[in-house]
Coordinates of C-alpha atoms in Angstrom, one line a residue:
M1 CA 7.4 5.7 12.7
Q2 CA 7.4 3.0 15.5
V3 CA 6.4 -0.8 15.0
D4 CA 6.2 -3.3 17.2
P5 CA 8.8 -5.9 17.7
R6 CA 6.9 -8.6 18.1
G7 CA 5.5 -8.2 14.8
Q8 CA 9.0 -8.4 13.2
R9 CA 9.5 -11.6 15.3
F10 CA 6.5 -13.1 13.5
A11 CA 7.2 -12.1 10.2
A12 CA 10.6 -13.6 10.7
A13 CA 9.0 -17.0 12.1
L14 CA 6.7 -16.9 8.9
T15 CA 10.2 -16.0 6.4
S16 CA 11.9 -19.4 8.4
V17 CA 8.6 -21.9 7.5
V18 CA 8.8 -20.1 4.2
L19 CA 12.6 -20.1 3.3
I20 CA 12.4 -24.0 4.9
V21 CA 10.0 -25.0 2.5
A22 CA 12.2 -23.7 -0.2
L23 CA 15.2 -25.7 1.0
V24 CA 13.3 -28.7 1.4
T25 CA 11.4 -28.8 -1.9
Q26 CA 14.5 -27.3 -3.9
S27 CA 11.7 -25.1 -5.6
W28 CA 12.0 -21.7 -6.7
V29 CA 8.4 -20.5 -6.3
P30 CA 8.6 -20.1 -2.4
L31 CA 11.7 -18.3 -2.5
A32 CA 10.4 -15.7 -5.4
A33 CA 6.8 -15.6 -3.2
Q34 CA 9.4 -14.8 -0.1
T35 CA 11.5 -11.9 -2.3
L36 CA 8.2 -10.4 -2.8
V37 CA 7.3 -10.4 0.7
F38 CA 10.8 -8.4 1.5
A39 CA 10.0 -6.3 -1.8
I40 CA 6.7 -5.0 -0.3
A41 CA 8.7 -4.1 3.0
V42 CA 11.5 -2.4 1.7
L43 CA 9.3 -0.6 -1.0
L44 CA 6.3 0.3 0.8
G45 CA 7.1 -0.2 4.4
L46 CA 6.6 -2.7 7.1
R47 CA 2.5 -1.5 7.8
F48 CA 2.1 -2.6 4.2
S49 CA 4.0 -5.7 4.2
P50 CA 1.8 -9.0 3.7
Y51 CA 3.2 -10.8 7.3
G52 CA 2.6 -7.1 9.0
L53 CA -0.8 -6.8 7.8
I54 CA -1.2 -10.8 9.0
F55 CA 0.3 -9.9 12.6
K56 CA -2.1 -6.5 12.6
V57 CA -5.2 -8.3 11.8
L58 CA -4.9 -11.7 13.1
V59 CA -2.6 -11.7 16.3
R60 CA -2.0 -8.0 17.8
P61 CA -5.7 -8.1 18.7
R62 CA -5.6 -11.3 20.6
I63 CA -2.3 -9.9 22.5
A64 CA -1.5 -7.2 25.1
P65 CA -0.3 -3.9 23.8
P66 CA 3.8 -4.0 23.3
R67 CA 5.6 -2.6 26.1
E68 CA 7.8 -0.9 23.9
L69 CA 7.8 0.0 20.2
E70 CA 11.5 0.6 18.2
A71 CA 12.0 2.6 15.1
Q72 CA 11.4 1.1 11.8
A73 CA 14.6 1.7 10.1
P74 CA 16.4 -0.8 11.7
P75 CA 14.1 -3.6 10.8
R76 CA 13.2 -2.4 6.9
F77 CA 16.9 -2.4 6.2
A78 CA 16.9 -6.1 7.8
Q79 CA 13.9 -6.7 5.5
G80 CA 16.3 -5.2 2.2
V81 CA 19.2 -7.3 3.4
G82 CA 16.6 -10.3 3.2
L83 CA 15.7 -9.1 0.1
V84 CA 19.2 -9.3 -1.6
F85 CA 19.5 -12.7 -0.4
A86 CA 16.4 -13.8 -1.1
L87 CA 16.6 -12.5 -4.7
A88 CA 20.4 -13.7 -5.3
G89 CA 18.8 -17.5 -3.9
T90 CA 15.9 -17.4 -6.4
V91 CA 18.3 -16.3 -9.6
G92 CA 20.2 -18.9 -8.3
S93 CA 17.6 -21.4 -8.3
V94 CA 15.9 -20.1 -11.6
L95 CA 19.1 -20.7 -13.5
G96 CA 20.3 -23.7 -12.1
I97 CA 23.4 -22.4 -10.0
T98 CA 22.8 -24.4 -7.0
W99 CA 25.3 -23.4 -4.9
L100 CA 23.8 -19.5 -5.0
G101 CA 20.4 -20.8 -4.7
I102 CA 20.7 -22.9 -1.5
G103 CA 23.7 -20.6 -0.3
A104 CA 21.7 -17.6 -0.3
T105 CA 18.8 -19.0 0.7
A106 CA 20.6 -20.6 3.8
L107 CA 22.0 -17.3 4.8
A108 CA 18.4 -15.5 5.0
L109 CA 16.9 -18.5 6.8
A110 CA 19.9 -18.4 9.4
A111 CA 19.3 -14.5 10.0
A112 CA 15.6 -14.7 10.1
F113 CA 15.8 -17.7 12.4
L114 CA 17.9 -15.7 14.6
N115 CA 15.4 -13.0 15.2
A116 CA 12.4 -15.4 15.5
A117 CA 14.0 -17.7 18.0
F118 CA 16.2 -15.4 20.0
G119 CA 15.0 -11.9 18.8
F120 CA 18.3 -11.5 17.6
C121 CA 17.6 -9.0 14.1
L122 CA 21.0 -9.8 12.5
G123 CA 20.1 -6.9 9.5
C124 CA 19.2 -4.4 12.4
E125 CA 22.2 -4.8 14.3
T126 CA 24.1 -4.0 10.9
Y127 CA 21.8 -1.0 10.4
L128 CA 22.7 0.3 13.7
L129 CA 26.6 -0.5 13.5
L130 CA 26.7 0.8 10.0
R131 CA 24.8 4.4 11.4
R132 CA 27.4 4.4 13.8
I133 CA 30.5 4.1 11.5
T134 CA 28.9 6.7 9.3
V135 CA 27.9 9.3 12.0
K136 CA 31.5 8.8 13.7
S137 CA 33.2 9.1 10.3
H138 CA 31.4 12.3 9.4
S139 CA 32.1 13.8 12.8
D140 CA 35.8 12.9 12.3
R141 CA 35.5 15.3 9.1
E142 CA 34.6 18.5 11.1
V143 CA 37.4 20.6 11.0
P144 CA 36.9 22.8 14.5
A145 CA 36.4 26.2 13.7

């Protein structure tokens, strides 16, 4: 499946706002909500993500068609990475482990902001790097006939 990269940047912008609210208010509630958004995207796919649905209904009809689409796998992997950090931040906040709550949330915010502001998806780049490494390591193991 292919996705509109503008939708990913839109989702990253909303994610950034939610994570900023979580950090400023020191509340685990918006962080838990963001964790759920990440989980939906990972488990059900980007088209069912709440932010993806908002983009599809409210934004996409008002803008020109995308010049290009991208594969869903890298941004879905990035959502999984976001899920791990948001979950760690939520657990840290709920359990009163302040350094974990703030640290994990700040790292998730940094990655989301990079995508929202500059179109640089850190999780996507990590996915592609891991794919190159695993493909190369598998091809290195092949024995010529």
